[in-house]
PDB file of C-alpha atoms in Angstrom:
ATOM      1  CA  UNK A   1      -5.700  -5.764 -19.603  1.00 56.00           C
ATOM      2  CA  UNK A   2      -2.549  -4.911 -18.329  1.00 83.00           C
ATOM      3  CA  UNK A   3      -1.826  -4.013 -15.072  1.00 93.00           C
ATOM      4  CA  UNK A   4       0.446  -1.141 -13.333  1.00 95.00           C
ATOM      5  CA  UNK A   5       4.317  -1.638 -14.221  1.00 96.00           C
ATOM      6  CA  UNK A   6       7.055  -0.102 -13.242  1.00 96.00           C
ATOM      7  CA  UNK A   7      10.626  -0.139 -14.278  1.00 96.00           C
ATOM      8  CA  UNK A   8      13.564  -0.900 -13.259  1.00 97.00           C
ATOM      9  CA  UNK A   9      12.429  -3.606 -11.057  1.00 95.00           C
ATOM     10  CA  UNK A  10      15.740  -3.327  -9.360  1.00 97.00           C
ATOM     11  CA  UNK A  11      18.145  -0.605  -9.113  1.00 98.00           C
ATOM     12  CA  UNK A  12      21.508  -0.517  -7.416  1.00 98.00           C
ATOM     13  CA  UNK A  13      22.939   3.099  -7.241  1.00 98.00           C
ATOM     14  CA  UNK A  14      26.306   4.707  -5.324  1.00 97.00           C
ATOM     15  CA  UNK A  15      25.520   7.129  -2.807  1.00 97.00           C
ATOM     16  CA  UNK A  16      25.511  10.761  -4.317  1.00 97.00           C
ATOM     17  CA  UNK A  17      24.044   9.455  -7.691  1.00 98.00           C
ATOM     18  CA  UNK A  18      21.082  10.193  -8.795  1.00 98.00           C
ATOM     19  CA  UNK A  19      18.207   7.704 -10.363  1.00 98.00           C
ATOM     20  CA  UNK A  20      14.696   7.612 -12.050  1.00 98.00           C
ATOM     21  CA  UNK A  21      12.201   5.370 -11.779  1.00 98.00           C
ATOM     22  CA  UNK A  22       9.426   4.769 -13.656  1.00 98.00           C
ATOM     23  CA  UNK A  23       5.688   3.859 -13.563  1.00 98.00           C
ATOM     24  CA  UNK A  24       3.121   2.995 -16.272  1.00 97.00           C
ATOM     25  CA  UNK A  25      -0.359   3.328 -14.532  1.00 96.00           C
ATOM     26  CA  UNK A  26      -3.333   1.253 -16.323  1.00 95.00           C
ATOM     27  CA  UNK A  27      -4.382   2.701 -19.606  1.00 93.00           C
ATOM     28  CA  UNK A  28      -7.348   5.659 -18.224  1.00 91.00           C
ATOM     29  CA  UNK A  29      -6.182   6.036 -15.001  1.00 93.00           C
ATOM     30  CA  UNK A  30      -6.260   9.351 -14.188  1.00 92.00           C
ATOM     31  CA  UNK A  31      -4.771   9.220 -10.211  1.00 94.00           C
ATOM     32  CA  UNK A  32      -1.369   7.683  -9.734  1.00 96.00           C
ATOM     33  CA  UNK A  33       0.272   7.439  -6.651  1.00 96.00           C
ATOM     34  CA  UNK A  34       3.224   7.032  -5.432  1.00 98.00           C
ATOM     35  CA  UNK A  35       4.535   4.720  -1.600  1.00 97.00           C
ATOM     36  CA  UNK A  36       7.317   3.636  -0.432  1.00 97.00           C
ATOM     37  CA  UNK A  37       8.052   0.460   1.867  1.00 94.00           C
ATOM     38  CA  UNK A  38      11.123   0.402   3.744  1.00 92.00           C
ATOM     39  CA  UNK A  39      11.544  -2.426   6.838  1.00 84.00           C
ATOM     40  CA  UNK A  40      12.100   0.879   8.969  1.00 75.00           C
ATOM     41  CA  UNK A  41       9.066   3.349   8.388  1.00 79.00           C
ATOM     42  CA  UNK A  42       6.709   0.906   6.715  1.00 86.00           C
ATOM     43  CA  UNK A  43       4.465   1.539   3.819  1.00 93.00           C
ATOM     44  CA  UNK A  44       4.312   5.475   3.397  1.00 95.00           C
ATOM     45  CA  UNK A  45       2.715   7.842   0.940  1.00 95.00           C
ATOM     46  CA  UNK A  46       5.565   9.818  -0.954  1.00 97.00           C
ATOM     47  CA  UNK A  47       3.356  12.252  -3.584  1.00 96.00           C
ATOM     48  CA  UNK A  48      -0.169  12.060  -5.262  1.00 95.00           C
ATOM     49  CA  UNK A  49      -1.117  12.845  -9.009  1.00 95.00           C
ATOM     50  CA  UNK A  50      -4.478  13.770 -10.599  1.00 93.00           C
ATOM     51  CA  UNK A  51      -3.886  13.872 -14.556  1.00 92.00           C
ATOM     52  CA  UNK A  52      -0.693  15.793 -14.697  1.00 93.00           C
ATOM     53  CA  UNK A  53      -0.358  17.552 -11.704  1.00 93.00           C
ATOM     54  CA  UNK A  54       0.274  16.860  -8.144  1.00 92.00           C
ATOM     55  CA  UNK A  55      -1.815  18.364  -5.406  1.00 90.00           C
ATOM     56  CA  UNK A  56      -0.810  16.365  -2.393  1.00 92.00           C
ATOM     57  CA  UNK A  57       3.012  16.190  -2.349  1.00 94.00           C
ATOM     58  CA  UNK A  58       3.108  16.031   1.519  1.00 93.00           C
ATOM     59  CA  UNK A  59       4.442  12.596   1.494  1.00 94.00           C
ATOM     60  CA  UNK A  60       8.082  13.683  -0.185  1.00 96.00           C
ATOM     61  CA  UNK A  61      10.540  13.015   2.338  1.00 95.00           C
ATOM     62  CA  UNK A  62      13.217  16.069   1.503  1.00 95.00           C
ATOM     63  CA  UNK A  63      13.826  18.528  -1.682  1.00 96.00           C
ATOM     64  CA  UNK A  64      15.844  15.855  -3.319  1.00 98.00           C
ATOM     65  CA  UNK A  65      12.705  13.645  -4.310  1.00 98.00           C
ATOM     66  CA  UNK A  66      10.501  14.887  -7.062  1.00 97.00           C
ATOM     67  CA  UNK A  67       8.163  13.458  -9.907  1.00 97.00           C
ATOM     68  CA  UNK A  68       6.753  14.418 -12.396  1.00 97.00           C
ATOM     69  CA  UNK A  69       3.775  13.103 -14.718  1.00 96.00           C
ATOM     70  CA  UNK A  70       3.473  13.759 -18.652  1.00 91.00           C
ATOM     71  CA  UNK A  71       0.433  13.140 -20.753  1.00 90.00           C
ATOM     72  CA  UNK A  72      -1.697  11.790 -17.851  1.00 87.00           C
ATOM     73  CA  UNK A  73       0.052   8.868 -17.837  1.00 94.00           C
ATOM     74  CA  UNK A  74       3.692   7.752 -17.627  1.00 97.00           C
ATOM     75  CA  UNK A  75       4.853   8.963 -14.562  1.00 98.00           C
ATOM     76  CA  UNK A  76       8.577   9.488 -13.173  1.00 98.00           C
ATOM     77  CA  UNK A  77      10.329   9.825  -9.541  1.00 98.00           C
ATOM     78  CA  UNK A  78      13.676  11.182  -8.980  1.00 98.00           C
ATOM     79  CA  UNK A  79      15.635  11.207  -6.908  1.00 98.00           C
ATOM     80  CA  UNK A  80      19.347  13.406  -6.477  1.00 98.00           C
ATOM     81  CA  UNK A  81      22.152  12.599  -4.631  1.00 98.00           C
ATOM     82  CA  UNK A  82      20.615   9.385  -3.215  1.00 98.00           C
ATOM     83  CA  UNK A  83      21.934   8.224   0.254  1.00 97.00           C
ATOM     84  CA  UNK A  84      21.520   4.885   2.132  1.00 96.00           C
ATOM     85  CA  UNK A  85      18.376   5.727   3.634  1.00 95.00           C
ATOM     86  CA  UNK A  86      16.784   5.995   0.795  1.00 96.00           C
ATOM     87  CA  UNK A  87      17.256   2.405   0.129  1.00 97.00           C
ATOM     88  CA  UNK A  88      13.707   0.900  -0.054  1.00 97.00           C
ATOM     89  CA  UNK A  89      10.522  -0.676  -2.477  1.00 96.00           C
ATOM     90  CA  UNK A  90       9.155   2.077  -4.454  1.00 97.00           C
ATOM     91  CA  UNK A  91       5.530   1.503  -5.029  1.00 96.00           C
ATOM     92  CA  UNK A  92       3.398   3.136  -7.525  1.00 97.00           C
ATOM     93  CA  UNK A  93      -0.432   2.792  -7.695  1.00 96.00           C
ATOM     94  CA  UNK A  94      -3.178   4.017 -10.113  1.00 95.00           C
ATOM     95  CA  UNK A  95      -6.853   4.481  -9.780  1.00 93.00           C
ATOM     96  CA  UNK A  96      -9.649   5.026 -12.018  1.00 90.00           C
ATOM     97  CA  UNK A  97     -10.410   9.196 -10.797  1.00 82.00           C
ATOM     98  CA  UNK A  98      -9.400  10.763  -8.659  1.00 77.00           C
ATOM     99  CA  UNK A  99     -10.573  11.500  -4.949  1.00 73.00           C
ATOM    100  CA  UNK A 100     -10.833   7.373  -3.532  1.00 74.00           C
ATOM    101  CA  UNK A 101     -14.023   6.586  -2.024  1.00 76.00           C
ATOM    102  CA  UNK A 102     -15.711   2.959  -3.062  1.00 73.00           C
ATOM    103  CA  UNK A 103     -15.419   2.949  -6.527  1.00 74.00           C
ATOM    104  CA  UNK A 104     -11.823   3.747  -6.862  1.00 79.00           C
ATOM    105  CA  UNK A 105      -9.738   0.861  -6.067  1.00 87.00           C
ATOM    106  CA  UNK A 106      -5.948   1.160  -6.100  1.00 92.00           C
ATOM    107  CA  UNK A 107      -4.371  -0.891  -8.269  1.00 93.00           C
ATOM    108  CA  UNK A 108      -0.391  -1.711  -7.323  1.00 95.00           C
ATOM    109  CA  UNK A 109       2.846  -2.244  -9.580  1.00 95.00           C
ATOM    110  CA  UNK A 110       5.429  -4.671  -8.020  1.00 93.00           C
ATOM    111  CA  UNK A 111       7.612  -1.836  -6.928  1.00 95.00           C
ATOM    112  CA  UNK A 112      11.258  -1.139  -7.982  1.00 96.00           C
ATOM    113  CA  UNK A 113      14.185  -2.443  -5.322  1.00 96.00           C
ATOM    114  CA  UNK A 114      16.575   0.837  -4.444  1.00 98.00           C
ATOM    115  CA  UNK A 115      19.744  -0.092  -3.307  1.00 97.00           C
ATOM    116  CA  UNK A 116      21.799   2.538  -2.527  1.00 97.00           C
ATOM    117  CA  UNK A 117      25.724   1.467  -1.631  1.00 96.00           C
TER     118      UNK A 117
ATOM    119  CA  UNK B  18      -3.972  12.300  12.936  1.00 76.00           C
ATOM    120  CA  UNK B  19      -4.917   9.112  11.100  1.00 85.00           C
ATOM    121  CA  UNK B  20      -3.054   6.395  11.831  1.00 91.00           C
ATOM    122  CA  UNK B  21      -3.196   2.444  11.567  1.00 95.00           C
ATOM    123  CA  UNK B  22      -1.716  -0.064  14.177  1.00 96.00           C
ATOM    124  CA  UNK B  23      -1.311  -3.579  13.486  1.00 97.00           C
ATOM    125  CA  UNK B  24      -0.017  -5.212  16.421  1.00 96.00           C
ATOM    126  CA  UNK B  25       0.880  -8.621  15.282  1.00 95.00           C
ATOM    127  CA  UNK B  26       4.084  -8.173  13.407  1.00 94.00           C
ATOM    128  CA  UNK B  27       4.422 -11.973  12.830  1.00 96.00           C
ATOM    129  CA  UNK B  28       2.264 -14.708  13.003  1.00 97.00           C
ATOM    130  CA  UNK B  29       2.060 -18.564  12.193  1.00 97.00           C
ATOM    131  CA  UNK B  30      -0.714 -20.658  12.139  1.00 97.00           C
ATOM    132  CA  UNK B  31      -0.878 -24.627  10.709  1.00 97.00           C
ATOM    133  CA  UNK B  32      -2.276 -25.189   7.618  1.00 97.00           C
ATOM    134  CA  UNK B  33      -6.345 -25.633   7.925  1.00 97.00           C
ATOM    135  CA  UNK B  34      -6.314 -23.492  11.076  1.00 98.00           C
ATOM    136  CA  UNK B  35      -8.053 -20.685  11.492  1.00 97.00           C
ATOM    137  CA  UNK B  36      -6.769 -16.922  11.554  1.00 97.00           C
ATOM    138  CA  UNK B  37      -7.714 -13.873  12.734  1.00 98.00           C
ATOM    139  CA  UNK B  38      -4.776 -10.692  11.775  1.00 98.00           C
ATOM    140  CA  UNK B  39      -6.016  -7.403  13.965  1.00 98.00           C
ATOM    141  CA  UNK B  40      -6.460  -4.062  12.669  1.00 97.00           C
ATOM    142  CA  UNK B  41      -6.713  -0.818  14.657  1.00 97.00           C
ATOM    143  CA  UNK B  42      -7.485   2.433  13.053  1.00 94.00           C
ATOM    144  CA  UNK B  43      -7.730   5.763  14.772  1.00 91.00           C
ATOM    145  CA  UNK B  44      -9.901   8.145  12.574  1.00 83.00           C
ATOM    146  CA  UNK B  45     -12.147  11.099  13.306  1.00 75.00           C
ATOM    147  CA  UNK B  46     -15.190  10.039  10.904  1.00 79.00           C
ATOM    148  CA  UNK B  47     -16.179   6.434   9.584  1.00 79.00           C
ATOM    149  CA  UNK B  48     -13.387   5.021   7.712  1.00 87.00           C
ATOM    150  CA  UNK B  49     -12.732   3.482   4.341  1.00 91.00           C
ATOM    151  CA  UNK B  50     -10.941   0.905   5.637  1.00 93.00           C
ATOM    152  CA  UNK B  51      -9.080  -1.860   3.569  1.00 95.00           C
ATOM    153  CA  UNK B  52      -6.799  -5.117   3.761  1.00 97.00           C
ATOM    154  CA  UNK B  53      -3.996  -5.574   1.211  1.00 97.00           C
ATOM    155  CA  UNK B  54      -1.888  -9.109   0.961  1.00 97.00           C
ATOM    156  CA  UNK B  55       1.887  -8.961  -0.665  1.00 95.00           C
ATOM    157  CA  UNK B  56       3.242 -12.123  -1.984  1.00 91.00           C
ATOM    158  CA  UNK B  57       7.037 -12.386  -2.012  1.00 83.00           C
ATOM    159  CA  UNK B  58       8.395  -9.944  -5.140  1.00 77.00           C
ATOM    160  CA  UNK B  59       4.587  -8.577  -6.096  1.00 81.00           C
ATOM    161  CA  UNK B  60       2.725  -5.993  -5.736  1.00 84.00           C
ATOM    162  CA  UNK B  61      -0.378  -5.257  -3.118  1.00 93.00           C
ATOM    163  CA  UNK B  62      -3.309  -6.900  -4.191  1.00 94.00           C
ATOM    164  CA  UNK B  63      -6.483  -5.767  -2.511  1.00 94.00           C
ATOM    165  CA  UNK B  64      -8.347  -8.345  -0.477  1.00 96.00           C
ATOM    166  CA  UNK B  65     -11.494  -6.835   0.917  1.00 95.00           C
ATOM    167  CA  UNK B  66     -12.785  -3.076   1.691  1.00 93.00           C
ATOM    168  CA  UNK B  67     -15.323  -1.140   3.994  1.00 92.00           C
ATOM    169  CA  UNK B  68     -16.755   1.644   2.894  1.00 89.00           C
ATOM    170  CA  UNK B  69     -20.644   1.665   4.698  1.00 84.00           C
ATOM    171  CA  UNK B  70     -22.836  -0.543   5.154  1.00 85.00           C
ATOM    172  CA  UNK B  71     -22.874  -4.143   6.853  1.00 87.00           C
ATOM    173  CA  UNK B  72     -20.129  -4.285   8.496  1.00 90.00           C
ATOM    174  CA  UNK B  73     -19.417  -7.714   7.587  1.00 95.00           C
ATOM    175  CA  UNK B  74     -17.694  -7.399   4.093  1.00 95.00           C
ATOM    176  CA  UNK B  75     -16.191 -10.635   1.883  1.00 96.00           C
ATOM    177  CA  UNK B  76     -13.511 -10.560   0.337  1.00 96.00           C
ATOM    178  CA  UNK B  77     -10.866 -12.476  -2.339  1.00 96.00           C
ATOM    179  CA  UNK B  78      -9.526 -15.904  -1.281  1.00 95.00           C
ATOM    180  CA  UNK B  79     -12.041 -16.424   1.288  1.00 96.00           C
ATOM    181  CA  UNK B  80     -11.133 -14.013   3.391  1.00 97.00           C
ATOM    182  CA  UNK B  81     -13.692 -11.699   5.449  1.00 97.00           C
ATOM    183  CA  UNK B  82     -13.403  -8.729   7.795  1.00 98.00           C
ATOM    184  CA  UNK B  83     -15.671  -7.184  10.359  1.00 96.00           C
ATOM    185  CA  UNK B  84     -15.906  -3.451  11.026  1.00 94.00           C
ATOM    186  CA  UNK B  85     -16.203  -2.632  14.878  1.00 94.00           C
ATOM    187  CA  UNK B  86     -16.513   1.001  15.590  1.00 92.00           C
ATOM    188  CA  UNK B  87     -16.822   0.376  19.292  1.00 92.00           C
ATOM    189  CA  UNK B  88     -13.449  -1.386  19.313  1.00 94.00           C
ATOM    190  CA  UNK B  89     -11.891   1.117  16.255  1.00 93.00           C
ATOM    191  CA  UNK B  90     -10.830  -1.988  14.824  1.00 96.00           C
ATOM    192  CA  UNK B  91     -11.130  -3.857  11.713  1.00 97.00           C
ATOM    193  CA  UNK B  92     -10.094  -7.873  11.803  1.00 98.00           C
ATOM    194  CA  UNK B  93      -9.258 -10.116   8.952  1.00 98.00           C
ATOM    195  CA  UNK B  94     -10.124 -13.339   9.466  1.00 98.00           C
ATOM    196  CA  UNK B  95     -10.227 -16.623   7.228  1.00 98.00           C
ATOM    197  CA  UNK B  96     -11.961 -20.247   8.588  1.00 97.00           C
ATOM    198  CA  UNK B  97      -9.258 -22.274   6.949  1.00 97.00           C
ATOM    199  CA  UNK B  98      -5.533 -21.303   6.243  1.00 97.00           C
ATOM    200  CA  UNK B  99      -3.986 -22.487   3.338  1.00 96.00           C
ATOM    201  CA  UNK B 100      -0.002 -22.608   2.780  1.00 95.00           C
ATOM    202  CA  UNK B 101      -0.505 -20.108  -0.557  1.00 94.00           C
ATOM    203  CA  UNK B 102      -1.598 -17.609   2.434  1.00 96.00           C
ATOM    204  CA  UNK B 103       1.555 -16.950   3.399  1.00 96.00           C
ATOM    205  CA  UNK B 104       2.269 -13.420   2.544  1.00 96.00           C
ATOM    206  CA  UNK B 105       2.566 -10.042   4.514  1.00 96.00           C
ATOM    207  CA  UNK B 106      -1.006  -8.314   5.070  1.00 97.00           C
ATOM    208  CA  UNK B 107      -1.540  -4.513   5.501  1.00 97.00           C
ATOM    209  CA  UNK B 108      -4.434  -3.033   6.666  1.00 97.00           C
ATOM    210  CA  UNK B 109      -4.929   0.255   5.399  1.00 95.00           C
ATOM    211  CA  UNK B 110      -7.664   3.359   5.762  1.00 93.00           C
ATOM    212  CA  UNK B 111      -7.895   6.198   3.165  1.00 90.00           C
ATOM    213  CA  UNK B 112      -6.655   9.490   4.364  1.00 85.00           C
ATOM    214  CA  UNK B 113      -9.561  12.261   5.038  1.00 74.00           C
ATOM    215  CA  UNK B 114      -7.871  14.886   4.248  1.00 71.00           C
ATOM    216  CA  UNK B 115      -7.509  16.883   0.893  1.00 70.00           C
ATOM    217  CA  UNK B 116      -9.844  14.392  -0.962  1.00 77.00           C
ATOM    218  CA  UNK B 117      -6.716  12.819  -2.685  1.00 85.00           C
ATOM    219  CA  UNK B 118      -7.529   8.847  -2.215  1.00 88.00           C
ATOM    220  CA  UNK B 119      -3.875   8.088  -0.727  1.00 91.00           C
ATOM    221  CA  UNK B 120      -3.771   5.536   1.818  1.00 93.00           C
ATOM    222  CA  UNK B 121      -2.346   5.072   5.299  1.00 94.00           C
ATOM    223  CA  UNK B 122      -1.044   1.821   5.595  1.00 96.00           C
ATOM    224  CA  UNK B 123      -0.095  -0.174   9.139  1.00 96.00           C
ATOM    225  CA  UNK B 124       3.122  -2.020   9.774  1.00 95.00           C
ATOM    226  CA  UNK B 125       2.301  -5.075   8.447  1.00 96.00           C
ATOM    227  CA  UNK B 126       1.824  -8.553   9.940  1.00 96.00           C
ATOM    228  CA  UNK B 127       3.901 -11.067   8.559  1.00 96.00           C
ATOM    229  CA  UNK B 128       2.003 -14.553   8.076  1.00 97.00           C
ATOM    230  CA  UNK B 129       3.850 -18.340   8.144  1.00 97.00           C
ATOM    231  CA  UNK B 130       1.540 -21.197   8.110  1.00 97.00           C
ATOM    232  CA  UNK B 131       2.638 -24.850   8.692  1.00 96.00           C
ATOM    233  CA  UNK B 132       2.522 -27.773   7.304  1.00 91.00           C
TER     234      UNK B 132
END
C-alpha cells in the first residue's frame, strides 16, 4: 500500500511569508506526527496527533508554528512569518494507534526541504 | 530528561568490514529503544527495535543491536558492510512521558564505506 507522503517536497519561501505543508499519513493511521531535522538541533519532535486532535504540542518551537488535522487524516503545518531559522526537513510520521509501545511502528514520509531566503 | 547521545558523528569503514555505530540513552525505566537509517532524499526507515526481551534483537539488512543496561547503551552493529550502507543512522528511544509514542532521536552518525 502506499506509504506516508508529504507535499511539497521542496519549498523555497522569503522571510516574513508564510507556508503550509502537507502530510498524507497511511490510510488507518490514527497517530501522526510531526519532526523536524535541521544540521543544527538534529531530529526534534515539533507536535503529536491522535485522530484529530493534538495532545502533545510541546515540541512547537514558537506561536508562529501550528497544525492542524481534519478527518483523521490529512494533516497540515503552518507556519507565519517564516525566518531563516526555520529553514530545515520537515518530517511527518504515522502509526497504526496511538500511544507507541511494540506494535506501533512509525512509519516516515521523505520530508519537505524549507528554504527560507 | 530523556535524551540520546550518539557520539560518532562520522564514520567510514571499507566495504566487507565490520561496523559497530554506538548508542547511549539516558532513561529512567527500560527503554523502547530503536535504530533508524536515512538514505540520501528519503525518509527514516526503521532498522531494528527493543522493546523487552533478549536483548539481542535482528533487524533489516542484516543489521543487529544489543541492549546493555549496565552500559545504558544500545550498539548497531553489522558483520559485513556493504557500499548501499552508506546512509546517516539515528538511534532513537520513545519518550515516557504523556503516552504519546513520539520519539527522541540522537544526532546522527554519518556512515561512508570504501571501496
Amino acid at each position: 500500500g502506499a506509504g506516508v507522503s508529504q507535499s511539497p517536497s521542496n519549498k523555497v519561501t522569503e522571510k516574513g511569508k508564510d507556508v503550509e505543508l502537507r502530510c498524507d499519513p497511511i490510510s488507518g493511521h490514527t497517530a501522526l506526527y510531526w519532526y523536524r531535522q535541521s544540521l543544527g538541533q538534529g531530529l526534534e519532535f515539533l507536535i503529536y496527533f491522535q485522530g484529530n486532535s493534538a495532545p502533545d504540542k510541546s515540541g512547537l518551537p514558537s506561536d508562529r508554528f501550528s497544525a492542524e488535522r481534519t478527518g483523521g487524516s490529512v494533516s497540515t503545518l503552518t507556519i507565519q512569518r517564516t525566518q531563516q531559522e526555520d529553514s530545515a526537513v520537515y518530517l511527518c510520521a504515522s502509526s497504526r494507534t496511538s500511544g507507541g509501545g511494540p506494535y506501533n511502528e512509525q512509519f516516515f514520509g521523505p520530508g519537505t526541504r524549507l528554504t527560507v531566503l | 530528561a530523556q535524551s540520546v547521545t550518539q557520539p560518532d558523528i562520522h564514520i567510514t569503514v571499507s566495504e566487507g568490514a565490520s561496523l559497530e555505530l554506538r548508542c547511549n540513552y539516558s532513561y529512567g525505566a527500560t527503554p523502547y529503544l530503536f535504530w533508524y537509517v536515512q538514505s540520501p532524499g528519503q525518509g527514516l526507515q526503521l532498522l531494528l527495535k527493543y522493546f523487552s526481551g533478549d536483548t539481542l534483537v535482528q533487524g533489516i539488512k542484516g543489521f543487529e543491536a544489543e541492549f546493555k543496561r549496565s552500559q545504558s547503551s544500545f550498539n548497531l552493529r553489522k558483520p559485513s558492510v556493504h557500499w548501499s550502507d552508506a546512509a546517516e543512522y539515528f538511534c532513537a528511544v520513545e519518550s515516557g512521558s504523556g503516552n504519546t509514542g513520539k520519539l527522541i532521536f540522537g544526532q546522527g552518525t554519518t556512515l561512508q564505506v570504501k571501496p
